Amino acid sequence: MHTPAQAPHRWIVLAILSGSLLLISMDTTILNVAFPSLVDDLQPGAVQQLWIIDVYALALSGLLVTAGALGDRWGRKRLLMAGFGIFSLASIIAVLSTEAWHVIAARALLGVGGAAIMPATVSILRTVFTDAKERAFALAVWAAVFGGGMAFGPVVGGLLVQDYGWHSAFLLNLPVAAVIVAAGLRYLPESRSPRSGTWDWWGVGQSVVGMLALAGGIKQLGKSGITDPLPWALLLVAAALLTVFVRRQLRLDHPLLQVRLFAKPAFSVAATAIFLPMVGMGAILFLVTQWFQYGEGYTPLEAGLRLLPAPLALIAASMVAPSLMHRFAIRHVLGAGLVVLAVGMALPWTFQQFTDLGYPAFAAALTVMGLGAGLATTVASVTLVSAAPAAEVSSAAAIEETCYELGSAMGVAVLGSTAAALYRGNLPALELDGPSAAAVRGSVGEAAHTAERIGGTVGQALLDTASHAYTLAITPAFLLAAVLAVTAAATTWTLIPRDLQPTENH
């Protein structure tokens, strides 16, 4: 019998896991392009629109910890296959949807399926690739697929939706899932981390409700602003429940989540080096997409295509990262990647001081950001997984993916809100009626719709004014994102041991 390191099918396993992750990561962004067509067809109300957008990420974030622990007990391959069953069922419901609440239910189920799939991909990968160098390469592929998939989602969605309608964004999941399940049943190995004791239902409830409240509070903060009491109430509930959850996990012999992993400097710094850059990248990708569509007048597909410098550079940097990790100290490779990322984030603001911004400036910035993000997130992922004992890899996977999900959501909420406030401050006095002026000040998207309704030279002048105000607003938010990346770099150089190399097999 072959050991996992000698298994002849381990590269096929990597391909299966990469395909799984690609489907999940693309699904987080593909709806951005399909959404206008969906709204025109189903006519959901404002609250329903928010739920259609947010429920996927809420379900995914809320269940990651529980899913990781369930895979340890039930079997990671079995959980991944079950996740694809749920994911496929949800896609069928979405394709057949005739009411907004059908789509909401489908998106929630997609999040449940995604939560089952994501931790299992890392856990199986860590089990199969026990050789440190091979594992570093496999994790580099994992990071490249995850980051690239999120950025490719709008491109693929745009290509499908313009010819086949919004249903095609969900229909794509079915043949891909069928291929992955067929290959997975044959080639994926089963693995578990046997745990004694009863299932911690109290911990499950605390983690699920706490994470739902945290993710919901962050998203609501971005939508309603700091003056609305609802997001603060949700964040307070999250803080209370997650504090109780952490204290409970520290007392248990076999916890759902091994929070003691954070006591290892390499693990905690790696988590920080994923979370803080994702705050910046999540906000920037959101703001740039808005700028492309409303500031420059591109279609959703054209906007998606113009984002390509970021994922292409990210994939290239991710593939180079493993060799750099074995030539130089981890702290230097990770720190350098974060600094490159910060430079890319600061470029639009820097260009703006000397000239009017256009697509070439953003293309350069996206390329540099992609290089830095690919290098930093790959090294951080390898370091984080390597710092966790094999028996605790599911906890490490849940923490890693929570950093990705919550980091991106927090970026859109906090930095997106900052840009929105600056946009309103940059607008001059508007010679419009009260409702129209309020709509223009609400967001650049509403300004574009108002300008289209008015039409003519007046509408074009209004759009130009809103676009200029928005352009001036987003670059300071990019600069704040760069500060977060520099903070993560400083933490890396301060806390990661000089001689750390992820070469130990646990």
XYZ file of C-alpha atoms in Angstrom:
506
model
C 0.000 0.000 0.000
C 1.282 3.423 -0.904
C 1.770 6.122 1.673
C 0.101 9.450 0.797
C 3.448 10.953 -0.275
C 3.996 8.079 -2.721
C 0.430 7.903 -4.011
C 0.602 7.843 -7.804
C -2.658 9.793 -8.155
C -1.788 12.737 -5.918
C -1.503 15.133 -8.878
C -4.915 13.995 -10.105
C -6.155 14.659 -6.568
C -4.713 18.184 -6.793
C -6.538 18.739 -10.096
C -9.833 17.557 -8.549
C -9.413 19.773 -5.495
C -8.426 22.741 -7.676
C -11.531 22.269 -9.813
C -13.630 22.140 -6.645
C -12.144 25.350 -5.324
C -12.415 27.105 -8.696
C -16.154 26.467 -8.787
C -16.638 27.789 -5.256
C -14.464 30.873 -5.703
C -16.047 31.817 -9.023
C -19.498 31.516 -7.490
C -18.671 34.285 -5.021
C -18.335 36.848 -7.837
C -20.135 35.471 -10.898
C -23.474 36.876 -9.720
C -22.047 40.423 -9.880
C -22.499 40.256 -13.658
C -25.718 38.214 -13.721
C -27.473 40.360 -11.109
C -28.860 43.165 -13.337
C -30.415 40.586 -15.681
C -31.843 38.671 -12.708
C -33.377 41.854 -11.266
C -34.997 42.746 -14.595
C -36.508 39.253 -14.833
C -37.690 38.532 -11.273
C -38.215 42.114 -10.017
C -37.059 41.449 -6.416
C -37.620 44.139 -3.810
C -34.735 46.074 -2.260
C -34.526 43.770 0.767
C -34.715 40.672 -1.426
C -31.888 42.022 -3.599
C -29.684 42.380 -0.522
C -30.439 38.820 0.549
C -29.709 37.445 -2.927
C -26.280 39.086 -2.834
C -25.346 38.439 0.794
C -26.844 35.093 1.816
C -24.176 33.020 0.029
C -21.290 34.605 1.923
C -23.245 34.560 5.191
C -23.960 30.816 4.982
C -20.407 30.083 3.861
C -18.772 32.121 6.641
C -21.105 30.828 9.317
C -20.522 27.139 8.627
C -16.769 26.909 7.878
C -15.750 26.028 11.453
C -18.495 23.432 11.879
C -17.813 21.905 8.458
C -14.098 21.540 9.192
C -14.799 19.704 12.445
C -17.498 17.552 10.822
C -15.037 16.441 8.145
C -12.640 15.235 10.843
C -15.294 12.947 12.306
C -17.375 11.956 9.295
C -14.675 11.798 6.631
C -13.344 14.629 4.468
C -13.991 12.927 1.137
C -17.510 12.060 2.237
C -18.139 15.660 3.325
C -16.773 17.038 0.056
C -19.011 14.731 -1.971
C -22.007 15.699 0.171
C -21.099 19.346 -0.337
C -21.214 18.885 -4.109
C -24.578 17.164 -3.796
C -25.946 20.202 -1.942
C -24.216 22.553 -4.384
C -25.753 20.783 -7.394
C -29.237 20.727 -5.839
C -28.949 24.447 -5.096
C -27.887 25.156 -8.676
C -30.918 23.277 -10.032
C -33.215 25.278 -7.728
C -31.611 28.514 -8.962
C -31.966 27.556 -12.638
C -35.659 26.717 -12.138
C -36.366 29.802 -10.013
C -39.385 31.919 -10.905
C -39.513 33.991 -7.705
C -36.898 35.993 -5.828
C -37.205 33.842 -2.706
C -36.322 30.770 -4.795
C -32.992 32.394 -5.667
C -32.412 33.391 -2.031
C -32.967 29.786 -0.917
C -30.706 28.516 -3.690
C -27.928 30.948 -2.796
C -28.169 29.918 0.869
C -27.844 26.251 -0.098
C -24.900 27.101 -2.354
C -23.224 28.630 0.706
C -23.891 25.482 2.744
C -22.393 23.338 -0.008
C -19.419 25.665 -0.369
C -18.758 25.525 3.371
C -18.637 21.733 3.194
C -16.298 21.763 0.188
C -13.736 24.439 1.067
C -12.138 23.087 4.289
C -12.169 19.583 2.840
C -10.000 20.701 -0.093
C -7.193 21.902 2.195
C -7.527 18.967 4.588
C -7.315 16.367 1.806
C -4.459 18.254 0.163
C -2.503 18.293 3.443
C -3.130 14.564 3.904
C -2.047 13.574 0.388
C 0.997 15.863 0.063
C 3.148 14.958 3.046
C 6.399 15.941 1.326
C 7.057 19.570 2.240
C 8.218 20.760 -1.192
C 5.347 19.082 -3.005
C 2.919 20.409 -0.409
C 4.214 23.958 -0.907
C 3.636 23.667 -4.655
C 0.160 22.167 -4.141
C -0.801 24.985 -1.757
C 0.541 27.500 -4.264
C -1.813 26.041 -6.859
C -4.635 26.198 -4.267
C -3.983 29.891 -3.576
C -3.700 30.714 -7.289
C -6.973 28.943 -8.076
C -8.810 30.634 -5.213
C -7.638 34.151 -6.038
C -7.866 33.667 -9.782
C -11.337 32.154 -9.580
C -12.764 35.162 -7.740
C -11.395 37.492 -10.417
C -12.356 35.257 -13.366
C -15.952 34.973 -12.097
C -17.141 38.261 -13.658
C -15.472 37.407 -16.970
C -17.060 33.956 -17.220
C -20.360 35.334 -15.972
C -20.308 38.113 -18.544
C -19.647 35.696 -21.398
C -22.518 33.443 -20.308
C -25.092 36.048 -19.306
C -24.885 38.184 -22.428
C -25.895 35.215 -24.612
C -27.849 32.864 -22.327
C -29.306 34.960 -19.490
C -28.754 34.921 -15.741
C -29.776 31.253 -15.356
C -26.587 30.220 -17.146
C -24.478 31.540 -14.246
C -25.962 28.746 -12.099
C -26.316 26.152 -14.862
C -22.526 26.158 -15.316
C -22.161 24.526 -11.883
C -23.895 21.285 -12.872
C -21.568 19.768 -15.502
C -18.474 20.918 -13.577
C -19.781 19.378 -10.346
C -20.650 16.121 -12.153
C -17.110 15.761 -13.495
C -15.550 16.550 -10.113
C -17.787 14.071 -8.253
C -17.104 11.298 -10.779
C -13.348 11.833 -10.559
C -13.447 12.369 -6.795
C -15.261 9.110 -6.088
C -12.498 7.262 -7.906
C -9.341 9.101 -6.931
C -9.841 11.016 -3.666
C -8.647 9.194 -0.540
C -10.750 9.180 2.608
C -9.196 10.669 5.742
C -10.293 11.510 9.259
C -8.896 12.811 12.526
C -10.534 10.496 15.071
C -11.913 12.380 18.056
C -13.333 10.913 21.227
C -16.189 12.470 23.132
C -19.609 13.671 22.043
C -20.291 16.199 19.314
C -20.147 19.742 20.732
C -23.612 21.023 19.838
C -23.230 24.084 22.081
C -20.039 24.980 20.268
C -21.733 24.504 16.892
C -24.535 26.877 17.858
C -22.157 29.480 19.250
C -19.873 29.403 16.223
C -22.639 29.420 13.598
C -24.701 32.203 15.168
C -21.588 34.167 16.138
C -20.081 33.985 12.657
C -23.423 34.804 11.011
C -23.745 37.848 13.258
C -20.164 38.899 12.545
C -20.457 38.568 8.769
C -23.921 40.152 8.787
C -22.767 43.036 10.963
C -19.802 43.746 8.703
C -21.963 43.713 5.569
C -24.710 45.830 7.159
C -22.117 48.352 8.306
C -21.058 48.830 4.704
C -24.637 49.303 3.516
C -26.172 51.509 6.222
C -23.132 53.289 7.679
C -21.887 53.852 11.201
C -25.012 55.708 12.371
C -27.308 52.688 12.000
C -27.610 50.746 15.286
C -28.352 47.395 13.562
C -24.785 46.546 12.473
C -23.425 47.489 15.883
C -26.025 45.278 17.571
C -25.024 42.383 15.311
C -21.333 42.958 15.980
C -22.014 43.066 19.728
C -23.849 39.736 19.533
C -20.960 38.319 17.499
C -18.356 39.514 19.998
C -20.249 38.008 22.924
C -20.954 34.634 21.305
C -17.503 34.213 19.767
C -15.834 35.110 23.070
C -17.886 32.424 24.809
C -17.066 30.026 21.954
C -13.312 30.608 22.205
C -13.302 30.228 26.000
C -15.284 26.978 25.671
C -12.924 25.595 23.006
C -9.920 26.291 25.232
C -11.464 24.161 27.990
C -12.359 21.144 25.827
C -10.002 18.224 25.244
C -11.338 17.781 21.688
C -12.582 21.196 20.517
C -14.402 21.986 17.289
C -11.736 24.600 16.532
C -8.185 24.417 17.846
C -7.808 28.090 18.798
C -4.472 27.334 20.486
C -2.984 27.381 17.004
C -2.896 31.165 17.346
C -0.298 30.776 20.090
C 2.210 29.910 17.355
C 3.686 33.152 15.957
C 4.045 31.716 12.449
C 0.375 30.685 12.388
C -1.033 33.934 13.767
C 1.154 36.094 11.502
C 0.206 34.019 8.458
C -3.490 34.448 9.295
C -2.929 38.199 9.644
C -1.046 38.230 6.324
C -4.128 36.749 4.650
C -6.785 38.784 6.448
C -5.365 42.323 6.153
C -4.484 42.129 2.435
C -7.918 40.618 1.715
C -9.504 43.645 3.394
C -7.709 45.806 0.855
C -8.124 43.525 -2.164
C -11.827 42.926 -1.524
C -12.474 46.667 -1.392
C -10.297 47.505 -4.387
C -11.806 44.891 -6.701
C -15.269 46.131 -5.725
C -14.412 49.815 -6.189
C -12.502 49.312 -9.443
C -15.357 47.296 -10.942
C -17.742 50.123 -10.039
C -15.350 52.669 -11.556
C -15.034 50.687 -14.780
C -18.800 50.458 -15.217
C -19.978 53.838 -13.971
C -16.901 56.025 -14.342
C -15.734 54.710 -17.706
C -19.020 53.345 -19.067
C -17.850 49.755 -19.674
C -20.316 46.885 -19.814
C -20.031 44.260 -17.046
C -18.149 41.942 -19.405
C -15.782 44.719 -20.492
C -15.209 45.573 -16.835
C -14.481 41.935 -16.015
C -11.992 41.655 -18.862
C -10.176 44.771 -17.652
C -9.671 43.128 -14.262
C -7.652 40.323 -15.852
C -4.190 41.807 -15.126
C -4.781 41.077 -11.420
C -5.604 37.322 -11.600
C -3.044 36.655 -14.317
C -0.281 38.286 -12.281
C -1.549 36.546 -9.120
C -1.353 33.122 -10.765
C 2.161 33.805 -12.077
C 3.415 34.965 -8.671
C 1.786 32.015 -6.901
C 3.654 29.568 -9.114
C 7.003 31.270 -8.405
C 6.421 31.514 -4.652
C 7.408 27.923 -3.659
C 10.876 28.195 -5.208
C 11.438 31.556 -3.512
C 10.391 30.054 -0.173
C 13.114 27.433 -0.426
C 15.796 29.953 -1.412
C 15.082 32.769 1.031
C 13.765 33.149 4.573
C 9.979 32.936 4.834
C 9.752 36.284 6.621
C 11.524 38.036 3.740
C 9.468 36.436 0.961
C 6.183 37.110 2.745
C 7.203 40.618 3.783
C 8.378 41.470 0.259
C 5.119 40.208 -1.233
C 3.123 42.413 1.137
C 5.254 45.452 0.286
C 4.772 44.847 -3.458
C 1.041 44.573 -2.808
C 1.091 47.869 -0.904
C 2.946 49.573 -3.769
C 0.303 48.404 -6.235
C -2.480 49.640 -3.967
C -0.854 53.060 -3.631
C -0.168 53.513 -7.366
C -3.577 54.966 -8.384
C -3.379 57.643 -5.669
C 0.202 58.419 -6.715
C -0.699 58.691 -10.414
C -3.625 60.926 -9.510
C -1.283 63.527 -8.026
C 0.283 64.093 -11.456
C -2.288 63.230 -14.118
C -5.868 62.195 -14.786
C -6.477 58.540 -14.108
C -7.236 56.228 -17.003
C -7.278 52.498 -17.557
C -3.485 52.197 -18.176
C -2.836 53.448 -14.639
C -5.289 50.955 -13.168
C -3.944 48.139 -15.336
C -0.438 48.809 -13.992
C -1.745 48.943 -10.429
C -3.755 45.726 -10.835
C -0.710 43.948 -12.232
C 1.519 44.968 -9.326
C -1.239 44.141 -6.833
C -1.680 40.713 -8.405
C 2.026 39.977 -8.136
C 2.138 41.030 -4.486
C -1.103 39.258 -3.547
C -0.078 36.040 -5.292
C 3.255 35.951 -3.526
C 1.933 36.981 -0.103
C -1.179 34.795 0.073
C 0.649 31.729 -1.232
C 3.464 32.033 1.304
C 0.971 32.795 4.065
C -1.175 29.767 3.157
C 1.815 27.413 3.076
C 3.101 28.802 6.377
C -0.298 28.586 8.068
C -1.001 24.988 7.019
C 2.557 23.868 7.762
C 2.414 25.402 11.240
C -0.575 23.221 12.134
C -0.104 19.558 13.119
C -1.680 17.141 10.660
C -4.399 16.303 13.189
C -5.442 19.970 13.345
C -5.390 20.735 9.621
C -9.189 21.136 9.478
C -9.025 23.885 12.094
C -6.236 25.546 10.121
C -8.280 25.291 6.914
C -11.366 26.789 8.556
C -9.342 29.681 9.971
C -7.597 30.325 6.656
C -10.799 30.434 4.633
C -12.545 32.554 7.254
C -9.721 35.079 6.890
C -10.335 35.184 3.133
C -14.107 35.530 3.411
C -14.344 37.981 6.308
C -11.372 40.011 5.079
C -13.021 40.630 1.724
C -16.384 41.430 3.332
C -14.796 43.852 5.798
C -12.922 45.592 2.987
C -16.105 46.252 1.036
C -17.833 47.429 4.229
C -15.169 49.670 5.762
C -13.114 50.924 2.824
C -16.164 50.915 0.549
C -17.992 53.099 3.079
C -14.962 55.395 3.279
C -14.985 55.826 -0.487
C -18.743 56.457 -0.448
C -18.343 59.210 2.169
C -15.529 60.833 0.178
C -17.647 60.612 -2.975
C -20.480 62.522 -1.317
C -18.014 65.099 -0.019
C -16.510 65.604 -3.478
C -19.842 66.304 -5.170
C -20.622 69.987 -5.794
C -24.054 71.532 -5.242
C -26.469 69.807 -7.617
C -29.160 71.718 -9.489
C -31.641 68.875 -9.228
C -34.900 68.182 -7.420
C -34.641 66.702 -3.937
C -35.151 62.992 -4.775
C -32.802 63.125 -7.768
C -30.097 64.926 -5.796
C -30.445 62.384 -2.961
C -30.124 59.533 -5.459
C -26.971 61.027 -6.987
C -25.425 61.452 -3.553
C -26.419 57.910 -2.588
C -23.932 56.171 -4.863
C -22.218 56.507 -8.211
C -24.448 53.705 -9.525
C -27.590 55.649 -8.639
C -25.991 58.737 -10.176
C -25.460 56.836 -13.429
C -29.087 55.694 -13.471
C -30.286 59.239 -12.741
C -28.099 60.645 -15.518
C -29.478 58.065 -17.950
C -33.039 58.997 -16.989
C -32.390 62.714 -17.498
C -30.524 62.153 -20.758
C -29.076 64.719 -23.135
C -26.244 67.084 -22.349
C -27.559 67.654 -18.814
C -27.476 63.946 -18.066
C -23.986 63.585 -19.538
C -22.726 66.533 -17.489
C -24.187 64.965 -14.343
C -22.513 61.649 -15.118
C -19.162 63.381 -15.707
C -19.482 65.211 -12.372
C -20.335 62.018 -10.476
C -17.566 60.073 -12.204
C -14.967 62.724 -11.328
C -16.135 62.782 -7.683
C -15.960 58.977 -7.502
C -12.488 58.854 -9.048
C -11.240 61.301 -6.425
C -12.905 59.218 -3.696
C -11.569 55.743 -4.398
C -7.830 56.416 -4.478
C -7.611 57.465 -0.789
C -9.374 54.182 0.044
C -6.684 52.391 -1.980
C -4.075 54.211 0.076
C -5.689 52.983 3.313
C -5.577 49.454 1.883
C -1.852 49.937 1.256
C -1.387 50.924 4.903
C -2.993 47.617 5.957
C -0.609 45.678 3.711
C 2.391 47.543 5.141
C 1.102 46.781 8.658
C 0.966 43.084 7.784
C 4.516 43.294 6.386
C 5.802 44.931 9.561
C 4.117 42.228 11.646
C 5.734 39.576 9.478
C 9.262 40.921 9.874
C 8.758 41.482 13.611
C 7.187 38.201 14.714
C 8.123 35.419 12.302
C 11.345 33.691 13.386
C 14.338 34.381 11.168
C 15.042 30.705 10.549
C 11.458 29.566 9.892
C 11.063 27.290 6.881
C 7.890 25.233 6.219
C 9.881 22.066 5.681
C 8.802 19.958 8.632
C 6.355 17.148 8.074
C 4.049 16.831 11.051
